[in-house]
Each structure stands twice: as C-alpha cells, then as structure tokens.
Short mmCIF file of C-alpha atoms and ligand atoms in Angstrom, two decimals:
data_model
loop_
_atom_site.label_atom_id
_atom_site.label_comp_id
_atom_site.label_asym_id
_atom_site.label_seq_id
_atom_site.Cartn_x
_atom_site.Cartn_y
_atom_site.Cartn_z
CA MET A 1 108.05 92.84 63.36
CA VAL A 2 104.67 93.85 64.35
CA GLY A 3 104.65 95.97 67.16
CA MET A 4 102.18 96.75 70.04
CA PRO A 5 101.70 99.87 72.56
CA ALA A 6 103.28 98.61 76.34
CA ALA A 7 103.68 100.29 79.49
CA VAL A 8 107.50 99.67 80.25
CA LEU A 9 109.87 100.26 82.95
CA VAL A 10 111.78 102.51 80.91
CA ASP A 11 114.31 103.58 83.92
CA GLU A 12 114.32 103.52 87.45
CA GLY A 13 111.12 104.89 88.86
CA THR A 14 110.07 105.82 85.31
CA LEU A 15 107.20 104.55 83.33
CA ALA A 16 106.53 105.27 79.14
CA ILE A 17 103.99 103.89 76.66
CA THR A 18 106.30 102.69 74.10
CA GLU A 19 106.51 100.32 71.04
CA ARG A 20 107.28 96.76 71.94
CA PRO A 21 107.65 93.57 69.56
CA ARG A 22 104.59 91.39 69.99
CA PRO A 23 105.52 88.36 72.24
CA ARG A 24 105.57 84.52 70.99
CA VAL A 25 105.36 81.16 72.50
CA ARG A 26 109.01 80.66 72.74
CA ARG A 27 108.69 77.61 74.96
CA PRO A 28 106.23 74.53 74.35
CA GLY A 29 104.98 74.96 77.94
CA ASP A 30 103.88 78.58 77.23
CA VAL A 31 100.81 80.25 76.30
CA LEU A 32 99.88 83.70 74.42
CA ILE A 33 97.01 85.50 75.77
CA ASP A 34 95.35 88.35 74.29
CA VAL A 35 94.90 90.81 77.42
CA GLU A 36 91.59 91.95 78.44
CA ALA A 37 92.07 93.78 81.36
CA CYS A 38 95.09 94.58 83.41
CA GLY A 39 94.93 96.35 87.28
CA ILE A 40 97.50 98.73 88.52
CA CYS A 41 98.06 98.19 92.16
CA GLY A 42 100.37 99.64 95.29
CA THR A 43 103.39 97.43 94.06
CA ASP A 44 103.29 99.50 90.84
CA LEU A 45 103.37 103.02 92.75
CA HIS A 46 106.00 102.02 94.97
CA ILE A 47 108.00 100.46 91.73
CA LEU A 48 107.17 103.96 90.14
CA THR A 49 108.84 106.04 92.81
CA ARG A 50 112.34 107.40 93.29
CA PRO A 51 114.30 105.57 95.01
CA PRO A 52 111.96 102.48 94.08
CA GLY A 53 110.07 101.08 97.27
CA HIS A 54 110.07 97.75 95.65
CA PRO A 55 112.32 95.22 93.74
CA TYR A 56 111.79 95.85 89.77
CA ARG A 57 113.76 95.22 86.89
CA VAL A 58 114.28 98.26 84.07
CA GLY A 59 112.70 97.25 80.66
CA VAL A 60 109.98 94.97 81.69
CA VAL A 61 106.41 95.71 80.56
CA LEU A 62 105.06 96.44 83.77
CA GLY A 63 101.31 94.82 85.06
CA HIS A 64 100.97 91.76 87.33
CA GLU A 65 96.92 91.67 87.63
CA PHE A 66 95.64 90.54 84.22
CA VAL A 67 92.75 88.40 82.75
CA GLY A 68 92.79 87.57 79.17
CA ILE A 69 92.07 84.69 76.47
CA VAL A 70 94.60 82.24 75.36
CA ALA A 71 95.23 83.20 71.86
CA GLU A 72 97.68 80.38 71.17
CA ALA A 73 99.16 77.30 73.23
CA GLY A 74 102.55 75.57 73.03
CA SER A 75 102.91 72.30 72.27
CA ASP A 76 103.06 70.81 75.61
CA VAL A 77 100.09 72.65 76.87
CA ARG A 78 97.28 70.04 77.58
CA SER A 79 95.29 72.10 80.25
CA LEU A 80 94.62 75.02 77.91
CA ARG A 81 93.44 75.39 74.44
CA PRO A 82 92.87 78.48 72.31
CA GLY A 83 89.75 80.56 73.51
CA ASP A 84 89.95 79.90 77.00
CA ARG A 85 89.70 82.51 79.34
CA VAL A 86 92.55 82.82 81.99
CA VAL A 87 93.81 84.70 84.75
CA VAL A 88 97.22 84.65 85.72
CA GLU A 89 99.13 84.01 88.92
CA PRO A 90 102.23 86.50 88.13
CA ASN A 91 104.40 85.06 90.70
CA VAL A 92 106.27 82.05 89.19
CA ALA A 93 108.12 79.45 91.43
CA CYS A 94 110.45 76.73 89.79
CA GLY A 95 108.78 73.89 91.51
CA ALA A 96 112.41 71.96 92.08
CA CYS A 97 114.16 74.03 94.49
CA ARG A 98 114.69 73.15 98.40
CA TRP A 99 111.95 76.02 99.12
CA CYS A 100 109.26 74.79 96.53
CA HIS A 101 110.06 71.07 98.01
CA ARG A 102 109.26 72.58 101.30
CA GLY A 103 105.81 74.01 99.94
CA LEU A 104 107.20 77.38 100.55
CA VAL A 105 106.99 78.36 96.84
CA SER A 106 106.81 82.10 97.46
CA HIS A 107 110.25 82.06 98.77
CA CYS A 108 111.21 79.91 95.69
CA GLU A 109 115.31 80.65 94.89
CA HIS A 110 114.32 80.85 91.10
CA PHE A 111 110.85 83.40 92.16
CA THR A 112 110.20 85.53 89.24
CA SER A 113 107.14 87.76 88.71
CA HIS A 114 105.26 88.83 85.58
CA GLY A 115 104.92 92.69 85.50
CA ILE A 116 108.01 92.90 87.85
CA PHE A 117 110.79 90.98 86.82
CA ILE A 118 109.64 89.33 83.59
CA ASP A 119 107.14 91.17 80.95
CA GLY A 120 103.64 91.32 82.11
CA GLY A 121 100.15 92.40 81.08
CA LEU A 122 100.19 96.20 80.42
CA ALA A 123 100.10 95.46 77.00
CA PRO A 124 97.78 93.81 74.31
CA GLN A 125 99.48 90.70 74.58
CA VAL A 126 101.63 88.24 76.97
CA ALA A 127 103.28 85.04 77.07
CA VAL A 128 103.21 83.15 79.83
CA THR A 129 103.60 79.70 81.33
CA ALA A 130 100.42 77.49 81.20
CA ARG A 131 101.28 76.29 84.79
CA ALA A 132 100.47 79.95 85.88
CA CYS A 133 97.15 80.22 84.53
CA HIS A 134 93.57 79.47 86.05
CA ARG A 135 90.60 79.13 84.07
CA ILE A 136 87.74 81.82 84.73
CA ALA A 137 84.22 82.02 83.50
CA HIS A 138 83.66 84.48 80.77
CA SER A 139 80.65 85.80 82.42
CA VAL A 140 82.83 87.72 84.84
CA PRO A 141 83.26 91.18 83.47
CA ALA A 142 87.06 91.42 82.52
CA HIS A 143 87.53 95.04 84.69
CA LEU A 144 86.32 92.72 87.89
CA ALA A 145 88.07 89.54 86.64
CA ALA A 146 91.40 91.46 86.73
CA LEU A 147 90.88 91.71 90.45
CA ALA A 148 91.52 88.09 90.67
CA GLU A 149 95.09 88.36 91.73
CA PRO A 150 94.71 90.99 94.50
CA LEU A 151 91.46 88.96 95.61
CA ALA A 152 93.57 85.78 95.70
CA CYS A 153 96.50 87.67 98.00
CA VAL A 154 93.93 88.66 100.47
CA VAL A 155 91.69 85.42 100.63
CA TYR A 156 95.15 84.39 101.31
CA GLY A 157 95.83 87.11 104.05
CA THR A 158 92.62 86.31 105.51
CA ARG A 159 93.35 82.71 106.01
CA LEU A 160 96.55 83.97 107.86
CA THR A 161 94.31 86.53 109.99
CA GLN A 162 92.18 83.33 111.33
CA ALA A 163 89.53 85.62 111.09
CA GLN A 164 86.36 84.11 113.27
CA PRO A 165 82.78 85.25 112.75
CA GLY A 166 81.94 87.82 115.61
CA GLU A 167 85.49 89.31 115.65
CA THR A 168 86.42 92.68 115.16
CA ILE A 169 89.03 93.44 112.99
CA VAL A 170 90.92 96.54 111.90
CA VAL A 171 92.39 97.20 108.21
CA VAL A 172 94.96 99.97 108.35
CA GLY A 173 94.84 101.37 104.97
CA ALA A 174 91.92 101.39 102.74
CA GLY A 175 93.63 101.43 99.17
CA PRO A 176 92.56 98.46 96.83
CA ILE A 177 94.06 95.77 98.80
CA GLY A 178 92.51 97.39 102.33
CA LEU A 179 88.90 97.73 100.43
CA LEU A 180 89.38 93.74 99.44
CA PHE A 181 89.89 92.90 102.73
CA CYS A 182 87.05 94.84 103.92
CA ALA A 183 84.64 93.20 101.85
CA VAL A 184 86.10 89.38 102.47
CA LEU A 185 86.31 89.89 106.20
CA ASP A 186 82.68 91.03 106.31
CA LEU A 187 81.69 88.41 104.11
CA ALA A 188 83.68 86.16 106.59
CA GLY A 189 81.26 87.36 109.52
CA ALA A 190 83.95 89.87 111.30
CA THR A 191 82.97 93.32 112.13
CA VAL A 192 85.74 95.62 109.98
CA VAL A 193 87.02 99.07 111.12
CA ALA A 194 88.98 100.58 108.51
CA VAL A 195 91.77 103.32 108.95
CA GLU A 196 92.62 105.49 106.26
CA PRO A 197 93.39 109.17 105.71
CA SER A 198 92.00 109.56 102.27
CA PRO A 199 88.05 110.52 102.48
CA LEU A 200 87.23 108.87 98.90
CA ARG A 201 88.71 105.65 100.37
CA ARG A 202 87.23 105.92 104.02
CA SER A 203 83.71 106.04 102.02
CA LEU A 204 84.47 103.33 99.77
CA ALA A 205 85.41 101.23 102.92
CA LEU A 206 82.19 101.80 104.39
CA THR A 207 80.55 100.89 100.92
CA MET A 208 82.79 97.41 101.21
CA GLY A 209 81.35 96.62 104.60
CA ALA A 210 83.29 98.27 107.03
CA VAL A 211 81.05 99.57 110.09
CA ALA A 212 83.45 102.58 110.89
CA ALA A 213 86.28 104.40 108.72
CA LEU A 214 88.39 106.35 111.17
CA ASP A 215 90.43 109.49 109.97
CA PRO A 216 94.13 108.75 111.43
CA ASP A 217 94.69 112.92 111.45
CA ALA A 218 91.42 113.84 112.78
CA ASP A 219 89.89 110.98 115.08
CA ASP A 220 91.45 109.27 118.47
CA VAL A 221 91.56 106.09 116.27
CA ARG A 222 92.83 103.87 119.60
CA GLY A 223 90.14 105.48 121.43
CA ARG A 224 87.19 104.44 118.93
CA VAL A 225 88.58 100.90 118.50
CA LEU A 226 88.37 100.60 122.16
CA ASP A 227 84.61 102.03 122.37
CA LEU A 228 84.16 99.60 119.18
CA THR A 229 85.51 96.20 121.07
CA ALA A 230 84.04 97.02 124.98
CA GLY A 231 87.52 98.34 126.09
CA PHE A 232 89.34 95.00 124.50
CA GLY A 233 90.84 96.21 121.35
CA ALA A 234 90.67 94.62 118.10
CA ASP A 235 91.03 90.67 117.65
CA ALA A 236 93.42 91.28 114.65
CA THR A 237 94.78 94.20 113.10
CA ILE A 238 95.99 93.99 109.28
CA ASP A 239 98.71 96.58 107.71
CA ALA A 240 97.24 96.99 104.36
CA VAL A 241 100.21 99.63 103.69
CA GLY A 242 103.49 98.36 104.53
CA THR A 243 104.32 101.08 106.99
CA GLN A 244 101.74 100.51 110.10
CA MET A 245 103.06 97.92 111.96
CA ALA A 246 103.14 100.41 115.25
CA THR A 247 99.58 101.52 114.82
CA CYS A 248 98.23 97.55 114.09
CA LEU A 249 100.25 96.98 117.51
CA ASP A 250 98.72 99.72 119.22
CA LEU A 251 94.96 98.57 118.23
CA VAL A 252 95.32 94.82 118.78
CA ARG A 253 94.10 93.18 121.90
CA LYS A 254 96.15 91.14 124.13
CA GLY A 255 96.71 87.49 122.67
CA GLY A 256 95.49 89.12 119.03
CA ARG A 257 97.20 88.83 115.68
CA VAL A 258 98.76 91.29 113.97
CA VAL A 259 99.19 90.74 109.54
CA LEU A 260 101.70 92.25 108.01
CA PHE A 261 100.26 92.20 104.44
CA GLY A 262 101.59 95.37 102.76
CA ILE A 263 105.39 95.79 101.63
CA ASP A 264 107.36 98.87 101.77
CA THR A 265 111.09 98.12 101.52
CA HIS A 266 111.99 101.60 103.34
CA ALA A 267 109.71 100.85 106.42
CA ARG A 268 111.73 100.75 109.48
CA ALA A 269 108.86 100.02 112.40
CA GLU A 270 109.67 101.41 116.15
CA VAL A 271 107.70 99.12 118.17
CA SER A 272 107.30 98.17 121.94
CA GLN A 273 109.00 94.67 122.06
CA ALA A 274 107.73 94.16 125.37
CA ARG A 275 104.02 94.58 124.28
CA ILE A 276 104.50 91.84 121.91
CA THR A 277 106.06 89.85 124.46
CA ARG A 278 104.03 90.55 127.85
CA ASP A 279 100.62 90.72 125.89
CA GLU A 280 101.40 87.47 123.75
CA LEU A 281 100.71 88.89 120.09
CA GLN A 282 101.21 86.90 117.24
CA VAL A 283 102.99 89.29 114.32
CA ILE A 284 102.55 87.34 111.19
CA GLY A 285 104.28 88.12 107.78
CA ALA A 286 101.89 87.69 104.72
CA TYR A 287 103.80 87.74 101.17
CA VAL A 288 101.32 87.41 98.19
CA GLY A 289 99.03 84.53 98.33
CA GLN A 290 99.65 80.42 98.03
CA SER A 291 96.93 78.47 96.76
CA ALA A 292 94.48 81.32 96.98
CA PHE A 293 93.52 81.54 93.43
CA PRO A 294 90.73 78.81 93.42
CA GLY A 295 89.01 80.64 96.34
CA ALA A 296 89.13 84.18 94.90
CA ILE A 297 87.83 82.89 91.34
CA ARG A 298 85.41 81.18 93.14
CA LEU A 299 84.29 84.19 95.09
CA LEU A 300 84.07 86.44 91.81
CA GLU A 301 82.34 83.79 89.54
CA GLN A 302 79.30 83.53 92.56
CA GLY A 303 79.17 87.06 92.58
CA ARG A 304 79.06 87.10 96.11
CA LEU A 305 81.21 90.30 96.64
CA ASP A 306 80.07 93.52 94.93
CA LEU A 307 83.70 94.81 94.02
CA GLU A 308 82.03 97.03 91.41
CA PRO A 309 82.86 100.39 93.54
CA ILE A 310 86.57 99.39 94.30
CA VAL A 311 87.28 99.65 90.66
CA THR A 312 87.17 103.79 90.41
CA HIS A 313 89.15 104.23 87.20
CA ARG A 314 88.66 102.12 83.69
CA VAL A 315 91.24 103.76 81.75
CA ARG A 316 92.72 103.06 78.11
CA LEU A 317 96.65 102.48 77.96
CA ASP A 318 97.61 105.97 76.91
CA GLN A 319 95.52 107.37 79.65
CA LEU A 320 97.64 105.01 82.41
CA PRO A 321 100.25 108.15 83.51
CA ASP A 322 97.00 110.45 84.35
CA ALA A 323 95.58 107.64 86.34
CA LEU A 324 98.49 106.82 88.27
CA GLU A 325 98.47 110.09 89.56
CA ARG A 326 95.42 110.15 90.53
CA ALA A 327 96.32 106.74 92.65
CA ARG A 328 99.07 108.30 93.93
CA ALA A 329 97.26 111.07 95.42
CA GLY A 330 94.72 108.91 97.13
CA LYS A 331 92.10 109.97 94.59
CA ALA A 332 91.54 106.53 92.94
CA ALA A 333 91.10 103.12 94.60
CA LYS A 334 91.49 100.54 91.85
CA VAL A 335 92.34 101.67 88.17
CA ILE A 336 91.79 99.08 85.51
CA VAL A 337 93.65 99.43 81.93
CA GLU A 338 91.26 97.98 79.26
CA LEU A 339 93.47 96.39 76.15
CA GLN A 340 91.19 95.54 73.54
ZN1 ZN B 401 99.92 93.83 92.98
ZN1 ZN B 402 111.64 76.57 93.45
#
C-alpha cells in the first residue's frame, strides 16, 4: 500500500508526523481531495495540550481548515468533478436527527469533525463527503483559501454580534480568529478595539483595521474603552479566546451584546449575574458556523479583505511541530501548512 506523511494525534496531547496509508473513496458520496494547504487553529493547540482543552480522538489526522483539488469523485457525486477546487466544511451533520430537523445542525446528534474526530487535512490527501465541499475559485492563493473555514466561523459570529455601522466593538484576543473579526467588523462599518497581550498580535490587529490595540497587562483597558466610547462602553464585545467572559462583561455598555466565540473547556468564569440582569445584557454563544461558507468564499474571491498579514508562517508538514510552538508562544498568528 502506498503511504503518505500525515500529522497524527498519536496520543493524548501529542502530535507526530507519521506515515499513513493513502485514503480512498469508500462511499459513493465521497470525494478524494489533493490537499493544497491546511491552517492550524487554536482548537488544534487546545487538542495538543495536556490535559486537552478540547474533545479529540487519538489516531486521527489533524487539520480542519483546508483547501484542495478534487482528485476522484464517488459514483453518486453529481456536484463535483475531478479538477474542481474546494474548501471543506469540517463539521459534518447527519441531516436526519431531531436537531438537524430543527435547523440546529451544529448540535446534530451524530456531529463529527474532520481533523478532530475523523481524518483531516494535514496530509497530502483526505477523503470527505461531497456535501461538505464548497467550490472556490482557482484565483484565490491556497494559503488564503485555507482561511475559508475560520473566516466562515467569523462571518457567522459577526452575524450574531448584530454589528451595526457606527458601533464600537471590542475584540478580546487577537489570535487568528480575533484578527479575522477585526477585518470583517471593520468592513461592516464598526469601530474595532482589540485587547491582546502579545505585541506581535497587537500590531497585526491595527493592520487588520482595529483603531486601538490594548495590552491587558499594561493598559487601563476599561478606562480606554470608556474614553473611546464617550463613557458608554462598547456596543458589543467578543471573546475570541474562550476564557474572557468577565472582561467582555466589564467592557460592554448597558443593553449591549457579549458574544462568546472562543472555546476552552477548562474555563470557569466568575461574573456578576446581577450586572447582566440589571443592565439587560445579551450573552450569546457562537459555536462554529452555520450557512456561512458562501459569504466567506465571496469575501475571499472578491479580495475585499487583505488577509495576507494574518498568515505569518507558511511551512512544510515536517516544520509543523516548530511552528506550533511559535503559535503557542504568541509569536505567530496564522500558520499555514503547504502540502503540495
Ligand atoms: Zn479551527
Ligand atoms: Zn443530525
């Protein structure tokens, strides 16, 4: 059997580049994809922590943000042909359970995810269901097309933020997701303020459209946000980390919205419940994305967002362990692995 190198979760919290058999089209609705590029995200870092801060399955090929070319299509596939270029929605719902029937596909009883519970894109090839594939133009460079998945999640999160032109929105955490929020909210007409301890990421937040990037370890963040909003506080705040609910509640105005986007299963926030009640705050959970890929793909194809600065590292598969350490230390924003 012909093998291929792959980034595999070999044990709890442990990644290794190992040899795997090449995947094949096993079901008539599947396609085989030659992966061009695959992004690394905070979820991967949470999975590669001991104890892990995100659910996982030992033995899978990691990578849930990928773009590639259809190499082979199963006999039932009508929507795609070999040579088509696609980005893949990694979270696959069954479409038939009681949650799917209510349109809550992210809460599907049989929900599974490429790169987390089933094999993902950190390998030269992966087999996926054709239902999960969205066509994307060949004109979008692969390292930017690989941003379609996180961008789709951010488009969805932005929808839940209900951002209006002229509003001020604070993004807490300027990792890749926070940086994408800065870019999308700026395009949507909001004034964006980022809060982030890493100097590299603060400077990237300004590049991506934030008017201010505050250091939680050195700046009076609440004072600065009040200054920037004539004493009101932010119209909405977004936790792009998964542990920042208290900060988000502290910075939002009366009647404002708090969107909890990042996810960390270890987080236990201590918050003032009375403030939520008395000030009529809306606290909104945003888990992955629903129906957001088409919008994200349009943004990438139109080139209306310059996302190049977010991709700080483009590496080969064998360079991934080093790049992960840089990302963990806040010395990288988006790491993209180029597979071909
Ligand atoms: Zn992700
Ligand atoms: Zn379902």
